[in-house]
Coordinates of N, CA and C in Angstrom, one line a residue:
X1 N 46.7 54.7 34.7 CA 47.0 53.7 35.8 C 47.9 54.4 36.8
X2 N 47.6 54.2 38.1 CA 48.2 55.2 39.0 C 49.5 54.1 39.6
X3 N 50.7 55.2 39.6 CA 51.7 54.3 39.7 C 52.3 53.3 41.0
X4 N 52.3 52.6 41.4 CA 52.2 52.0 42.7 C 53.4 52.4 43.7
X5 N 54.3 53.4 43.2 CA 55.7 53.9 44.1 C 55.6 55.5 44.6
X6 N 55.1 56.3 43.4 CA 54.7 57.5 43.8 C 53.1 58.0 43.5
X7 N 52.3 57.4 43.3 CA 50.9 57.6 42.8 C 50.3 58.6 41.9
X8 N 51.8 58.4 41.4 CA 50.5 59.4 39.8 C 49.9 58.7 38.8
X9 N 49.2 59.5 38.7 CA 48.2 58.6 37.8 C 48.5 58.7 36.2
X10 N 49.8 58.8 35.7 CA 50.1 59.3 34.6 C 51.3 58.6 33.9
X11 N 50.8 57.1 33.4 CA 51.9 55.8 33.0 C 51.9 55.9 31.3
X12 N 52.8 55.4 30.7 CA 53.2 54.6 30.0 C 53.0 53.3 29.4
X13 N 52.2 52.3 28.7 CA 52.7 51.0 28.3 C 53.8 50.8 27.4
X14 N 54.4 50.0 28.1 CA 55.8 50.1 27.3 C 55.7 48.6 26.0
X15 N 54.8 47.8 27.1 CA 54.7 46.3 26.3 C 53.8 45.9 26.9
X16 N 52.6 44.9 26.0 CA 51.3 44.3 26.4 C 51.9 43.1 25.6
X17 N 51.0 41.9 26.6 CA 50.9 40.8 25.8 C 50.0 39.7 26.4
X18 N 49.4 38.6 25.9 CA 48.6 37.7 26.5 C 49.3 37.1 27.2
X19 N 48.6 36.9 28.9 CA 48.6 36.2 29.8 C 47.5 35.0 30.2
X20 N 47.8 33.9 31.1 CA 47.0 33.3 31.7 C 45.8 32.5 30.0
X21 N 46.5 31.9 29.4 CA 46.2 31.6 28.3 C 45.0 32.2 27.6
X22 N 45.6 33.4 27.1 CA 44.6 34.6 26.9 C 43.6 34.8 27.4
X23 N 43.3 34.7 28.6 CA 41.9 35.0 29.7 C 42.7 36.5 30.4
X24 N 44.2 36.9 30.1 CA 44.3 38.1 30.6 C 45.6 39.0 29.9
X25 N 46.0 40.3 30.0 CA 46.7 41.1 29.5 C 47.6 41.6 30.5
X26 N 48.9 41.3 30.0 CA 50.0 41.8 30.9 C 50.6 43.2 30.4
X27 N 50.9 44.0 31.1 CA 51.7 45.0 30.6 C 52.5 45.5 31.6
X28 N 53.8 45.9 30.7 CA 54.7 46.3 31.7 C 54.6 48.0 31.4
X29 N 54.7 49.0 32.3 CA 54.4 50.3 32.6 C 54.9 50.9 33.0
X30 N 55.4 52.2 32.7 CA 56.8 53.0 33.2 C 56.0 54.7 33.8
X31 N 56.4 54.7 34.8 CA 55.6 56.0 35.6 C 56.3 57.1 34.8
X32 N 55.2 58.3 34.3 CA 56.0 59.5 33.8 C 56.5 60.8 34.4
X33 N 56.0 60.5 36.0 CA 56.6 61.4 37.0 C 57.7 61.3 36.8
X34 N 58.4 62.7 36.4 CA 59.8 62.7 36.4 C 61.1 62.3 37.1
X35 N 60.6 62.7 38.7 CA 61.1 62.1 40.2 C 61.3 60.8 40.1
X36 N 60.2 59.9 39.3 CA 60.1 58.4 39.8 C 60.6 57.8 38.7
X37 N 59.9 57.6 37.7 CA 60.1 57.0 36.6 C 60.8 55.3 36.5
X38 N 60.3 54.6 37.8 CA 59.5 53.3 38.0 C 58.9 52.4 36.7
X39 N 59.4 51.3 37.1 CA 58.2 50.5 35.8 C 57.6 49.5 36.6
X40 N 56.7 49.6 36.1 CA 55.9 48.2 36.8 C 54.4 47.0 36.1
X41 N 54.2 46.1 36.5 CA 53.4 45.3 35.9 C 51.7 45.2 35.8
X42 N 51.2 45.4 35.5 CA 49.8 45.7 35.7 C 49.4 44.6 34.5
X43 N 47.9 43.8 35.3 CA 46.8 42.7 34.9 C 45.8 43.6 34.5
X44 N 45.3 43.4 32.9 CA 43.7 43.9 32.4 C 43.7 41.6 32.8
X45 N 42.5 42.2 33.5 CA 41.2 40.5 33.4 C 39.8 40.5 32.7
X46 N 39.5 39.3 32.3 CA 37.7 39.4 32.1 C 37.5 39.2 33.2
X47 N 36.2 40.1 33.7 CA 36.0 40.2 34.7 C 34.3 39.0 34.7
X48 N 35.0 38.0 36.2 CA 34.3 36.9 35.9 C 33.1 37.2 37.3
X49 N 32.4 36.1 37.0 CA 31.1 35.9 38.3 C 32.1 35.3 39.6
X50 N 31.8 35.9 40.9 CA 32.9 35.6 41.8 C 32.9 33.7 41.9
X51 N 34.0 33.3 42.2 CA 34.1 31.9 42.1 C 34.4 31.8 43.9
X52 N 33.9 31.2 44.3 CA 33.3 30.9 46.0 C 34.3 29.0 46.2
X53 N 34.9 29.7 47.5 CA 35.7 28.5 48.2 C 35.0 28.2 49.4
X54 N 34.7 26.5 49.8 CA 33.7 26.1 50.2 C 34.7 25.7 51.4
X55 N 34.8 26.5 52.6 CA 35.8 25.9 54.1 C 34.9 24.4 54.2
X56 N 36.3 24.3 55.3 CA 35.7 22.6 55.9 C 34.4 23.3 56.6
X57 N 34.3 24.1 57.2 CA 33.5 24.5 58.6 C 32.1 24.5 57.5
X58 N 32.4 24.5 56.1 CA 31.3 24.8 54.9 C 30.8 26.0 55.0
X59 N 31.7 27.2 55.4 CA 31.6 28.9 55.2 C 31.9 29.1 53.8
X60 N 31.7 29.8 53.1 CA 31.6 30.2 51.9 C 32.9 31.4 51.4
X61 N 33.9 31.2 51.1 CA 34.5 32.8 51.0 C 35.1 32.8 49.5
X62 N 35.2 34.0 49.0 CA 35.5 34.6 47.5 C 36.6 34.0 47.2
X63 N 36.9 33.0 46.3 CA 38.6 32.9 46.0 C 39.1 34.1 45.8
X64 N 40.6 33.7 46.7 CA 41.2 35.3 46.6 C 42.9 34.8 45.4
X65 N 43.0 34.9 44.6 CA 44.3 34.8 43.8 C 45.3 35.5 45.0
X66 N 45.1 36.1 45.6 CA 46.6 36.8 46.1 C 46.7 35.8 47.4
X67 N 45.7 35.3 48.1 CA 45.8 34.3 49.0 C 46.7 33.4 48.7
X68 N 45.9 32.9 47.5 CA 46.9 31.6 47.1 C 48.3 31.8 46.5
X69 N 49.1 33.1 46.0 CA 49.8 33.4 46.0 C 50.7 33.7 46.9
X70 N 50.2 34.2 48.1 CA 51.0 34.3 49.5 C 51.2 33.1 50.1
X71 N 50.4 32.1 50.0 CA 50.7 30.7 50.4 C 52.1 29.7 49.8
X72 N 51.6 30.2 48.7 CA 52.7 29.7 47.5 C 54.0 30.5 47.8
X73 N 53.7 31.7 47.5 CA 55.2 32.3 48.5 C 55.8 31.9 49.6
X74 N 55.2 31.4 50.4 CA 55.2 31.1 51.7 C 56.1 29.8 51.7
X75 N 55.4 28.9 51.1 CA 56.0 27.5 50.8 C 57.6 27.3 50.1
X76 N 57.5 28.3 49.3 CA 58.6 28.5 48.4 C 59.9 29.8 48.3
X77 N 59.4 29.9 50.2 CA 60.4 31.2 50.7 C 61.8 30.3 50.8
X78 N 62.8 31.2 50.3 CA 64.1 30.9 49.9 C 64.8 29.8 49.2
X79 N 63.8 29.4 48.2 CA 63.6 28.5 47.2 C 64.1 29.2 45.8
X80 N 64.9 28.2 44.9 CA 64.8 29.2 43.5 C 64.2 29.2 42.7
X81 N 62.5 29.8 43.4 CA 61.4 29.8 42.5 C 60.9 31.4 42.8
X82 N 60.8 32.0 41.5 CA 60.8 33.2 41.2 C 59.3 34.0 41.3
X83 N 59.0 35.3 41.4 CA 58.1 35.6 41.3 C 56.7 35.4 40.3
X84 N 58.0 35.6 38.9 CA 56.7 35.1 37.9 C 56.3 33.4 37.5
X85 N 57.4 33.0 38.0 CA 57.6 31.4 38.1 C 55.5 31.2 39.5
X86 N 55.8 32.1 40.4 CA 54.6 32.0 40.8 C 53.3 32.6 40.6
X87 N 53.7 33.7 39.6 CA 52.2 34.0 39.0 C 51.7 32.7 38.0
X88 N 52.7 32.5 37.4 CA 52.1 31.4 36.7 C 51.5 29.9 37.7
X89 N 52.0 29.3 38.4 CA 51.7 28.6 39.1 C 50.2 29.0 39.3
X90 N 49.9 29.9 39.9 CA 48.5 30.4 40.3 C 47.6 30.8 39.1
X91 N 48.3 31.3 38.2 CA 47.3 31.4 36.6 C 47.0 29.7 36.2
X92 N 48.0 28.9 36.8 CA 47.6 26.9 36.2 C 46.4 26.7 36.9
X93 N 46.6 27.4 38.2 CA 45.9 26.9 39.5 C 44.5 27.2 39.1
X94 N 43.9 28.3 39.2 CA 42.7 28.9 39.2 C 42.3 28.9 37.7
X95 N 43.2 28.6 36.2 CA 42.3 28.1 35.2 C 41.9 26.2 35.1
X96 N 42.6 25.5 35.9 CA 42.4 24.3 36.2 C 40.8 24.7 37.3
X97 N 41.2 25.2 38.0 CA 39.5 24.8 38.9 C 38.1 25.5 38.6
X98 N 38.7 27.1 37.8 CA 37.6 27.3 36.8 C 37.2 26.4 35.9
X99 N 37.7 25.7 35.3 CA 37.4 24.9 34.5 C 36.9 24.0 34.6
X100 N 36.9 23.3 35.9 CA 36.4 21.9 36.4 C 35.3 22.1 37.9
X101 N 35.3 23.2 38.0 CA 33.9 23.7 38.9 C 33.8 24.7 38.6
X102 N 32.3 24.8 38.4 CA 31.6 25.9 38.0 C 31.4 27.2 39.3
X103 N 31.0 27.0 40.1 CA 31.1 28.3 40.3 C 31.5 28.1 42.3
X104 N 31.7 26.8 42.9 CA 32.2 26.9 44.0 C 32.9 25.5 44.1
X105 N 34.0 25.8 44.7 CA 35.6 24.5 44.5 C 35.6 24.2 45.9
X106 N 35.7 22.6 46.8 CA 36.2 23.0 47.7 C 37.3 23.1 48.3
X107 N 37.8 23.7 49.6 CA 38.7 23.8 49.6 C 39.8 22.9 49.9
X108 N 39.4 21.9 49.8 CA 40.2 20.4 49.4 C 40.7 20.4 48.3
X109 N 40.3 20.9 47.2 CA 40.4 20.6 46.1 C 41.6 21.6 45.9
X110 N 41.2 23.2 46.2 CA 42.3 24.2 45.8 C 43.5 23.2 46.9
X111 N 43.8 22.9 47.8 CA 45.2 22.2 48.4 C 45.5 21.3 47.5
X112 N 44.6 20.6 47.2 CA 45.3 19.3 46.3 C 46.1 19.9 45.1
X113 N 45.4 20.7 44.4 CA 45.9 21.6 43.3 C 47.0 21.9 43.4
X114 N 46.9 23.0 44.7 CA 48.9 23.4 45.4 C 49.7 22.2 45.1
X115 N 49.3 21.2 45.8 CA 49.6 19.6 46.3 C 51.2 19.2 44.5
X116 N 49.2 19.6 43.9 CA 50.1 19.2 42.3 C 51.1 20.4 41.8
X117 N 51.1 21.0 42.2 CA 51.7 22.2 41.3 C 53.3 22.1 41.9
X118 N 53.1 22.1 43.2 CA 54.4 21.9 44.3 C 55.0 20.8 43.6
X119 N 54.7 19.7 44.0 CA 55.2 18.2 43.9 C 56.2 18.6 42.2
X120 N 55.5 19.1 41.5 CA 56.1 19.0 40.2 C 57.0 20.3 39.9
X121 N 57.5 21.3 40.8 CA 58.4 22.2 40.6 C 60.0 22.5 41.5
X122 N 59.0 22.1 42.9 CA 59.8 22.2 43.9 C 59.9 20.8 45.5
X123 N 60.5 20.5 45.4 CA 60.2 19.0 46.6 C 60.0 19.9 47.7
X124 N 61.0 21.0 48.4 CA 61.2 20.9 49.5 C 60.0 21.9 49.6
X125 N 59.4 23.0 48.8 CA 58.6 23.7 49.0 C 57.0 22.7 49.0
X126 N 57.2 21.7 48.3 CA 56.1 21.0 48.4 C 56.0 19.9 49.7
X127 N 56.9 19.5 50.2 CA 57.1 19.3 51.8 C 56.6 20.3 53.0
X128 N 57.2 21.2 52.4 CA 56.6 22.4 53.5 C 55.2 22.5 53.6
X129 N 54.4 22.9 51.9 CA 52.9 23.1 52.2 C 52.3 22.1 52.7
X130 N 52.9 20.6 52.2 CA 52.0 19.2 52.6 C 51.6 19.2 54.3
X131 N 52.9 19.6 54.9 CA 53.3 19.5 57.0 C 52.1 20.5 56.9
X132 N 51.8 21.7 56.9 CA 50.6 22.5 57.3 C 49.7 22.4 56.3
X133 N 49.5 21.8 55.3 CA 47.8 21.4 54.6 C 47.5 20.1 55.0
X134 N 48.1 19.1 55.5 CA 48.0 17.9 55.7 C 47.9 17.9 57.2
X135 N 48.4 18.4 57.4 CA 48.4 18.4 59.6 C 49.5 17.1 59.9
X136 N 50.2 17.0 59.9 CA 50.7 15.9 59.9 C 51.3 15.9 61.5
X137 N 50.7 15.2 62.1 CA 50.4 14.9 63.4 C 51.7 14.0 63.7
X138 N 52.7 13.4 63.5 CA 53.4 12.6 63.9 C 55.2 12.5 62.8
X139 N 56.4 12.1 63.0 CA 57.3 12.3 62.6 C 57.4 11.1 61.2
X140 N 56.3 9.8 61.6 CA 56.2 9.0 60.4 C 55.5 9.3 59.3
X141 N 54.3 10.0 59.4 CA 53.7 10.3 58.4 C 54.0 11.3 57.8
X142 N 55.1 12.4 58.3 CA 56.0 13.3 57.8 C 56.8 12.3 56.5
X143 N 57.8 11.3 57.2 CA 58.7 10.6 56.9 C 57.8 9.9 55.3
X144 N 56.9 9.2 55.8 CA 56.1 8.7 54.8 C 55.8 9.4 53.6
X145 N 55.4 11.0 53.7 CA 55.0 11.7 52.2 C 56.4 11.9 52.3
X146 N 57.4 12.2 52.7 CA 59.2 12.5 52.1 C 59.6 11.7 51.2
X147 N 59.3 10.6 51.6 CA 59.8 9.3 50.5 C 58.7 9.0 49.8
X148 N 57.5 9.5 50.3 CA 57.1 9.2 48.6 C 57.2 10.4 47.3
X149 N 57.5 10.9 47.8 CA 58.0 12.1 47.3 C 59.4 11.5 46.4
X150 N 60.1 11.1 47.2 CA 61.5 10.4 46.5 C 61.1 8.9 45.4
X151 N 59.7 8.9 45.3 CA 59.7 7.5 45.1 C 58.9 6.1 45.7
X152 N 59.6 6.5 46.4 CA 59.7 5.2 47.5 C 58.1 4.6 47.4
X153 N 57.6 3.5 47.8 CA 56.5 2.9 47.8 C 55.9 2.3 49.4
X154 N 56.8 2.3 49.9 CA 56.4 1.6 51.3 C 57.7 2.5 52.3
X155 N 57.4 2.6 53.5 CA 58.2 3.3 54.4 C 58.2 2.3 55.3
X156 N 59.4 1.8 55.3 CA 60.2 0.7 56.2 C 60.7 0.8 57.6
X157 N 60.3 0.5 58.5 CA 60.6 1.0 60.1 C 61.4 -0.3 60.6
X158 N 62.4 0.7 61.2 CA 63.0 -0.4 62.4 C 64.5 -0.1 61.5
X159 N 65.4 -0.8 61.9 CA 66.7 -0.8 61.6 C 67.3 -1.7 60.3
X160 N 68.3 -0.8 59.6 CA 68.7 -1.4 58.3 C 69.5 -2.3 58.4
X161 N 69.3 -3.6 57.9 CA 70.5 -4.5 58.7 C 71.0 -5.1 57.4
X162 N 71.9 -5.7 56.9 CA 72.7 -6.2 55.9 C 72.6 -7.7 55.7
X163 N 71.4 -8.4 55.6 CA 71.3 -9.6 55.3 C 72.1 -10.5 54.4
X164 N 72.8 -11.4 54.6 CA 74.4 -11.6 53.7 C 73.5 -13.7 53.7
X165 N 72.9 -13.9 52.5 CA 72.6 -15.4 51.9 C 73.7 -16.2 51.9
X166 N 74.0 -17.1 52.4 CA 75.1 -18.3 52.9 C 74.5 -19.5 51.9
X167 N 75.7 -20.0 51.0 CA 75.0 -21.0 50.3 C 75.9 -22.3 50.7
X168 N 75.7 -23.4 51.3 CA 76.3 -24.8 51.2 C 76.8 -25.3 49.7
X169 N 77.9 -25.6 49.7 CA 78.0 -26.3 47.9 C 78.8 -27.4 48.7

């Protein structure tokens, strides 16, 4: 395996173990260039039939795992959600839609997925991806997925006033 800092092709496995609920092999790897001597993580995969993302425009393109990992990074820049905190995320992601589409998902579905994975790790990173996968065209329907996010069931407009019941005895 050629090393990803100085490029020799002349590694070490230091430790292997099942990944991605055994559909893959992790290993961690230590360069034997003496200069470098780097460690780093390397994916053995079964190597599958390409699985095809269906655009709105209904263009066809290859799911790419690193896509959806840069998105997810993206969402969850300066968040304390960690690197392998997001390989896994993306290993839940892409064995949930392998599993429930065969061989093309649309791309509705991979957002919704994000949708779930966010909502249940991170709020404010799942806020973030909702504003640009949702398009959210106005400051209420922003407001609207915030609180439902908190909860909330209905988003109440207009001003909070203190209604105080006066009873005659």
């Amino acid at each position: 395996m050629r090393c990803p800092y100085c490029g020799t092709d002349n590694s070490r496995v230091l430790e292997s173990r099942p990944s991605d609920d055994g559909l893959a092999t992790r290993r961690r790897r230590e360069c034997l260039n003496g200069a470098c001597q780097k460690r780093f993580t390397t994916f053995e995969r079964i190597e599958q039939r390409p699985f095809m993302v269906i655009k709105k425009d209904m263009k066809r393109d290859v799911f790419d795992r690193d896509k959806l990992f840069r998105g997810l990074q993206k969402a969850c820049e300066k968040r304390p959600i960690s690197a392998d905190d997001l390989d896994e995320l993306v290993d839940a992601i892409e064995v949930r839609l392998r599993s429930e589409f065969e061989r093309e998902v649309p791309s509705s579905e991979v957002g919704e997925r994000v949708m779930e994975a966010l909502r249940s790790v991170d709020g404010v990173a799942y806020v973030r991806f909702a504003s640009v996968y949702r398009e959210f065209r106005d400051v209420e329907t922003f407001a609207h997925e915030v609180l439902s996010l908190l909860g909330k069931k209905e988003v109440r407009s207009g001003s909070s006033q203190n209604h105080e019941s006066t009873t005659d005895e």
